[in-house]
Amino acid sequence: MTDDTNTGGTSKEGAEPTGGPQSSAEQGGADVAAHRAAGGMRPVEGEPEQAVDTGRDADAVPEGGTRLAPTRTRRGMFGVSDSGDTSGFGGLRLPGYAPAPAERPFGGWFDDVADELAAALVERKIPRGALQQVTVDRGEITFYVQRERIRDVCRTLRDDDGLRFELCSSVSGVDYGVDVEQRLHVVYHLLSMTYRRRIRLEVALDVDDPHLPSVVEVYPTADWHERETWDMFGIVFDGHPALTRILMPDDWDGHPQRKDYPLGGIPVEYKGAEIPPPDQRRSYT
């Protein structure tokens, strides 16, 4: 009879849990005192830390971060600022959410993967700064990667014997809106079929320079995913074998899932009328 009391993480049956219930915004466990004694500092949400190597061990993974986390507060569903809209979402108020950098111990097998990745990067002479931040949130571990190093990090994750993330199951984009620095993000979901583990990689980009290397030569499954991310968000994957639109027509103007893309209206067959976009509708109450 198996013990079903441990439900944390995503591992199946009685396998080792994937990080437990803690979030990166909380303390990571009993080794916090040892972490602080070794020079670690409590992470603060959205705080840029460790912009350069601070002299600690070169094979250590940063628990701080060098990225600026998105902090834009979401108001309403469609950004209406005056009279509201007829969608019913005009009063919606959601605070901006950004997971804080994680601190050791990450929990479960997360520490093993982080240490193995750090050692593998050093072995391949990839700079430590390639990993900008480590976050543990909602049972997932995310490595924030410098855009120039995303292909090197992916190849390391695939080829290292202690990692073996053989499959890239998803590449997708995020636009945090015009008020956020480095508003465009690319998110990669990697799966190790050898060790039954999943991790996330994330790269932050400026909207004025939305370029990063393609990982198709490392993960062929990323081909159409990168095309869709280009089509919807305008993120350019340099080195992609055929970066063309995949959902919209080839001559389409703009990228529909960007936050500054017009919401559009719906033509109706009644005396030439047109239903305006949600952010331009008036409230008749």
GROMACS .gro file of C-alpha atoms in nm:
model
  285
    1MET     CA    1   0.000   0.000   0.000
    2THR     CA    2   0.147   0.332  -0.103
    3ASP     CA    3   0.164   0.645   0.108
    4ASP     CA    4  -0.049   0.917  -0.054
    5THR     CA    5   0.019   1.182   0.207
    6ASN     CA    6   0.288   1.354   0.001
    7THR     CA    7   0.114   1.528  -0.287
    8GLY     CA    8   0.369   1.801  -0.356
    9GLY     CA    9   0.528   1.846  -0.695
   10THR     CA   10   0.454   1.672  -1.022
   11SER     CA   11   0.636   1.337  -0.992
   12LYS     CA   12   0.412   1.032  -1.028
   13GLU     CA   13   0.330   0.768  -0.768
   14GLY     CA   14   0.599   0.734  -0.502
   15ALA     CA   15   0.876   0.919  -0.685
   16GLU     CA   16   1.071   1.200  -0.525
   17PRO     CA   17   0.858   1.518  -0.500
   18THR     CA   18   0.947   1.809  -0.726
   19GLY     CA   19   1.019   2.084  -0.484
   20GLY     CA   20   0.747   2.049  -0.222
   21PRO     CA   21   0.489   2.310  -0.132
   22GLN     CA   22   0.718   2.609  -0.084
   23SER     CA   23   0.716   2.905  -0.319
   24SER     CA   24   1.026   3.102  -0.411
   25ALA     CA   25   0.872   3.395  -0.224
   26GLU     CA   26   0.910   3.194   0.098
   27GLN     CA   27   1.211   3.057   0.283
   28GLY     CA   28   1.349   2.747   0.119
   29GLY     CA   29   1.404   2.521   0.420
   30ALA     CA   30   1.621   2.438   0.720
   31ASP     CA   31   1.948   2.528   0.546
   32VAL     CA   32   1.865   2.898   0.522
   33ALA     CA   33   2.102   2.982   0.809
   34ALA     CA   34   2.388   2.799   0.637
   35HIS     CA   35   2.306   2.975   0.312
   36ARG     CA   36   2.318   3.315   0.481
   37ALA     CA   37   2.642   3.227   0.663
   38ALA     CA   38   2.801   3.150   0.326
   39GLY     CA   39   2.720   3.500   0.205
   40GLY     CA   40   2.369   3.447   0.071
   41MET     CA   41   2.117   3.729   0.108
   42ARG     CA   42   1.742   3.714   0.137
   43PRO     CA   43   1.592   3.760  -0.213
   44VAL     CA   44   1.352   4.047  -0.264
   45GLU     CA   45   1.078   4.033  -0.525
   46GLY     CA   46   1.173   4.229  -0.835
   47GLU     CA   47   1.514   4.329  -0.699
   48PRO     CA   48   1.801   4.311  -0.952
   49GLU     CA   49   2.088   4.126  -0.785
   50GLN     CA   50   2.420   3.975  -0.883
   51ALA     CA   51   2.467   4.161  -1.209
   52VAL     CA   52   2.821   4.028  -1.228
   53ASP     CA   53   3.015   3.747  -1.063
   54THR     CA   54   3.056   3.858  -0.704
   55GLY     CA   55   3.351   3.633  -0.633
   56ARG     CA   56   3.162   3.331  -0.505
   57ASP     CA   57   3.230   2.984  -0.642
   58ALA     CA   58   3.215   2.983  -1.020
   59ASP     CA   59   3.006   2.665  -1.023
   60ALA     CA   60   2.734   2.805  -0.798
   61VAL     CA   61   2.393   2.889  -0.938
   62PRO     CA   62   2.276   3.240  -0.844
   63GLU     CA   63   1.989   3.250  -0.598
   64GLY     CA   64   1.959   3.621  -0.668
   65GLY     CA   65   1.867   3.761  -1.006
   66THR     CA   66   1.989   4.003  -1.269
   67ARG     CA   67   1.656   4.051  -1.445
   68LEU     CA   68   1.397   4.316  -1.364
   69ALA     CA   69   1.072   4.139  -1.287
   70PRO     CA   70   0.746   4.263  -1.442
   71THR     CA   71   0.541   4.464  -1.192
   72ARG     CA   72   0.258   4.613  -1.401
   73THR     CA   73  -0.079   4.605  -1.224
   74ARG     CA   74  -0.359   4.480  -1.443
   75ARG     CA   75  -0.676   4.694  -1.448
   76GLY     CA   76  -0.983   4.553  -1.614
   77MET     CA   77  -0.983   4.301  -1.894
   78PHE     CA   78  -0.925   4.544  -2.181
   79GLY     CA   79  -0.748   4.844  -2.030
   80VAL     CA   80  -1.052   5.070  -2.022
   81SER     CA   81  -0.973   5.391  -1.831
   82ASP     CA   82  -1.289   5.607  -1.847
   83SER     CA   83  -1.649   5.487  -1.852
   84GLY     CA   84  -1.595   5.114  -1.838
   85ASP     CA   85  -1.697   4.861  -2.101
   86THR     CA   86  -1.986   4.626  -2.161
   87SER     CA   87  -1.781   4.310  -2.114
   88GLY     CA   88  -1.839   4.300  -1.737
   89PHE     CA   89  -1.467   4.309  -1.655
   90GLY     CA   90  -1.435   4.686  -1.605
   91GLY     CA   91  -1.392   4.659  -1.227
   92LEU     CA   92  -1.127   4.389  -1.235
   93ARG     CA   93  -0.813   4.476  -1.038
   94LEU     CA   94  -0.525   4.231  -1.026
   95PRO     CA   95  -0.187   4.313  -0.868
   96GLY     CA   96   0.124   4.251  -1.071
   97TYR     CA   97   0.281   3.918  -0.977
   98ALA     CA   98   0.648   3.832  -1.006
   99PRO     CA   99   0.798   3.532  -0.823
  100ALA     CA  100   1.100   3.625  -0.616
  101PRO     CA  101   1.441   3.467  -0.678
  102ALA     CA  102   1.465   3.134  -0.495
  103GLU     CA  103   1.712   3.063  -0.218
  104ARG     CA  104   1.869   2.736  -0.115
  105PRO     CA  105   1.763   2.469  -0.064
  106PHE     CA  106   1.525   2.468  -0.357
  107GLY     CA  107   1.371   2.137  -0.248
  108GLY     CA  108   1.340   1.788  -0.394
  109TRP     CA  109   1.554   1.723  -0.700
  110PHE     CA  110   1.571   2.093  -0.791
  111ASP     CA  111   1.903   2.140  -0.608
  112ASP     CA  112   2.056   1.841  -0.790
  113VAL     CA  113   1.956   1.979  -1.131
  114ALA     CA  114   2.078   2.330  -1.047
  115ASP     CA  115   2.415   2.202  -0.925
  116GLU     CA  116   2.457   1.965  -1.219
  117LEU     CA  117   2.372   2.242  -1.465
  118ALA     CA  118   2.618   2.483  -1.302
  119ALA     CA  119   2.896   2.223  -1.314
  120ALA     CA  120   2.816   2.135  -1.676
  121LEU     CA  121   2.830   2.501  -1.780
  122VAL     CA  122   3.170   2.543  -1.615
  123GLU     CA  123   3.294   2.226  -1.788
  124ARG     CA  124   3.187   2.369  -2.125
  125LYS     CA  125   3.342   2.708  -2.044
  126ILE     CA  126   3.006   2.884  -2.060
  127PRO     CA  127   3.009   3.194  -1.834
  128ARG     CA  128   2.828   3.169  -1.502
  129GLY     CA  129   2.632   3.481  -1.593
  130ALA     CA  130   2.444   3.279  -1.857
  131LEU     CA  131   2.202   3.195  -1.576
  132GLN     CA  132   2.054   3.520  -1.454
  133GLN     CA  133   1.814   3.389  -1.192
  134VAL     CA  134   1.660   3.075  -1.046
  135THR     CA  135   1.296   3.079  -0.938
  136VAL     CA  136   1.089   2.808  -0.772
  137ASP     CA  137   0.717   2.874  -0.781
  138ARG     CA  138   0.405   2.655  -0.789
  139GLY     CA  139   0.608   2.336  -0.793
  140GLU     CA  140   0.819   2.439  -1.095
  141ILE     CA  141   1.180   2.551  -1.126
  142THR     CA  142   1.263   2.822  -1.380
  143PHE     CA  143   1.608   2.924  -1.500
  144TYR     CA  144   1.628   3.276  -1.645
  145VAL     CA  145   1.887   3.270  -1.923
  146GLN     CA  146   2.080   3.539  -2.109
  147ARG     CA  147   1.942   3.552  -2.461
  148GLU     CA  148   2.286   3.510  -2.621
  149ARG     CA  149   2.338   3.186  -2.427
  150ILE     CA  150   2.001   3.016  -2.467
  151ARG     CA  151   2.126   2.774  -2.735
  152ASP     CA  152   2.438   2.684  -2.533
  153VAL     CA  153   2.232   2.624  -2.220
  154CYS     CA  154   1.981   2.409  -2.410
  155ARG     CA  155   2.258   2.199  -2.562
  156THR     CA  156   2.410   2.152  -2.217
  157LEU     CA  157   2.076   2.047  -2.070
  158ARG     CA  158   2.026   1.795  -2.351
  159ASP     CA  159   2.372   1.640  -2.364
  160ASP     CA  160   2.496   1.628  -2.004
  161ASP     CA  161   2.465   1.277  -1.858
  162GLY     CA  162   2.330   1.408  -1.528
  163LEU     CA  163   2.060   1.624  -1.692
  164ARG     CA  164   1.935   1.461  -2.013
  165PHE     CA  165   1.653   1.699  -2.099
  166GLU     CA  166   1.595   1.535  -2.435
  167LEU     CA  167   1.268   1.700  -2.534
  168CYS     CA  168   1.157   2.061  -2.575
  169SER     CA  169   0.780   2.025  -2.543
  170SER     CA  170   0.689   2.393  -2.582
  171VAL     CA  171   0.817   2.735  -2.682
  172SER     CA  172   0.582   3.025  -2.619
  173GLY     CA  173   0.582   3.401  -2.578
  174VAL     CA  174   0.457   3.649  -2.317
  175ASP     CA  175   0.399   4.023  -2.346
  176TYR     CA  176   0.375   4.198  -2.007
  177GLY     CA  177   0.264   4.527  -2.162
  178VAL     CA  178   0.403   4.866  -2.252
  179ASP     CA  179   0.472   4.970  -1.891
  180VAL     CA  180   0.722   4.689  -1.828
  181GLU     CA  181   1.092   4.694  -1.903
  182GLN     CA  182   1.192   4.394  -2.117
  183ARG     CA  183   0.823   4.323  -2.170
  184LEU     CA  184   0.868   4.031  -2.412
  185HIS     CA  185   0.954   3.691  -2.265
  186VAL     CA  186   1.018   3.355  -2.431
  187VAL     CA  187   0.937   3.047  -2.222
  188TYR     CA  188   1.075   2.696  -2.290
  189HIS     CA  189   0.941   2.377  -2.128
  190LEU     CA  190   1.195   2.095  -2.124
  191LEU     CA  191   1.137   1.730  -2.035
  192SER     CA  192   1.388   1.469  -1.925
  193MET     CA  193   1.245   1.132  -2.025
  194THR     CA  194   1.546   0.966  -1.862
  195TYR     CA  195   1.487   1.113  -1.516
  196ARG     CA  196   1.116   1.208  -1.548
  197ARG     CA  197   1.176   1.574  -1.472
  198ARG     CA  198   1.042   1.898  -1.616
  199ILE     CA  199   1.200   2.245  -1.601
  200ARG     CA  200   1.132   2.587  -1.750
  201LEU     CA  201   1.372   2.829  -1.917
  202GLU     CA  202   1.282   3.193  -1.965
  203VAL     CA  203   1.447   3.472  -2.163
  204ALA     CA  204   1.352   3.841  -2.130
  205LEU     CA  205   1.380   4.073  -2.433
  206ASP     CA  206   1.343   4.441  -2.514
  207VAL     CA  207   1.061   4.513  -2.755
  208ASP     CA  208   1.298   4.728  -2.964
  209ASP     CA  209   1.540   4.437  -3.008
  210PRO     CA  210   1.336   4.114  -2.989
  211HIS     CA  211   1.609   3.881  -3.115
  212LEU     CA  212   1.753   3.561  -2.967
  213PRO     CA  213   1.915   3.247  -3.112
  214SER     CA  214   1.691   2.969  -3.242
  215VAL     CA  215   1.719   2.634  -3.062
  216VAL     CA  216   1.590   2.428  -3.356
  217GLU     CA  217   1.933   2.276  -3.418
  218VAL     CA  218   1.927   2.147  -3.058
  219TYR     CA  219   1.555   2.068  -3.031
  220PRO     CA  220   1.391   2.012  -3.373
  221THR     CA  221   1.049   2.013  -3.203
  222ALA     CA  222   1.093   2.388  -3.147
  223ASP     CA  223   1.057   2.459  -3.521
  224TRP     CA  224   0.684   2.534  -3.546
  225HIS     CA  225   0.673   2.664  -3.187
  226GLU     CA  226   0.925   2.935  -3.271
  227ARG     CA  227   0.731   3.019  -3.587
  228GLU     CA  228   0.412   3.064  -3.385
  229THR     CA  229   0.592   3.281  -3.129
  230TRP     CA  230   0.727   3.497  -3.411
  231ASP     CA  231   0.382   3.516  -3.571
  232MET     CA  232   0.196   3.612  -3.253
  233PHE     CA  233   0.460   3.821  -3.067
  234GLY     CA  234   0.712   3.935  -3.328
  235ILE     CA  235   1.005   3.766  -3.152
  236VAL     CA  236   1.281   3.690  -3.402
  237PHE     CA  237   1.463   3.359  -3.364
  238ASP     CA  238   1.796   3.410  -3.537
  239GLY     CA  239   1.916   3.103  -3.724
  240HIS     CA  240   1.572   2.945  -3.763
  241PRO     CA  241   1.561   2.746  -4.089
  242ALA     CA  242   1.234   2.907  -4.212
  243LEU     CA  243   1.094   3.174  -3.981
  244THR     CA  244   0.761   3.244  -4.153
  245ARG     CA  245   0.409   3.298  -4.024
  246ILE     CA  246   0.219   2.985  -3.926
  247LEU     CA  247  -0.126   3.111  -3.818
  248MET     CA  248  -0.175   3.448  -3.988
  249PRO     CA  249  -0.145   3.519  -4.363
  250ASP     CA  250   0.204   3.600  -4.485
  251ASP     CA  251   0.110   3.963  -4.558
  252TRP     CA  252  -0.053   4.023  -4.217
  253ASP     CA  253   0.045   4.350  -4.051
  254GLY     CA  254   0.152   4.320  -3.687
  255HIS     CA  255   0.156   4.048  -3.422
  256PRO     CA  256  -0.186   3.982  -3.267
  257GLN     CA  257  -0.088   3.874  -2.914
  258ARG     CA  258   0.115   4.181  -2.833
  259LYS     CA  259  -0.051   4.400  -2.573
  260ASP     CA  260  -0.037   4.709  -2.798
  261TYR     CA  261  -0.208   4.530  -3.089
  262PRO     CA  262  -0.554   4.679  -3.168
  263LEU     CA  263  -0.838   4.469  -3.031
  264GLY     CA  264  -1.045   4.522  -3.346
  265GLY     CA  265  -1.418   4.538  -3.402
  266ILE     CA  266  -1.686   4.308  -3.542
  267PRO     CA  267  -1.865   4.416  -3.863
  268VAL     CA  268  -2.239   4.345  -3.852
  269GLU     CA  269  -2.488   4.338  -4.140
  270TYR     CA  270  -2.722   4.611  -4.017
  271LYS     CA  271  -2.709   4.948  -4.192
  272GLY     CA  272  -2.330   4.936  -4.208
  273ALA     CA  273  -2.295   4.930  -3.828
  274GLU     CA  274  -1.992   4.788  -3.651
  275ILE     CA  275  -1.943   4.665  -3.296
  276PRO     CA  276  -1.644   4.863  -3.164
  277PRO     CA  277  -1.346   4.705  -2.987
  278PRO     CA  278  -1.404   4.634  -2.615
  279ASP     CA  279  -1.176   4.918  -2.503
  280GLN     CA  280  -1.381   5.168  -2.706
  281ARG     CA  281  -1.730   5.065  -2.597
  282ARG     CA  282  -1.938   5.278  -2.365
  283SER     CA  283  -2.124   5.162  -2.058
  284TYR     CA  284  -2.498   5.233  -2.062
  285THR     CA  285  -2.581   5.200  -1.691
   0.00000   0.00000   0.00000
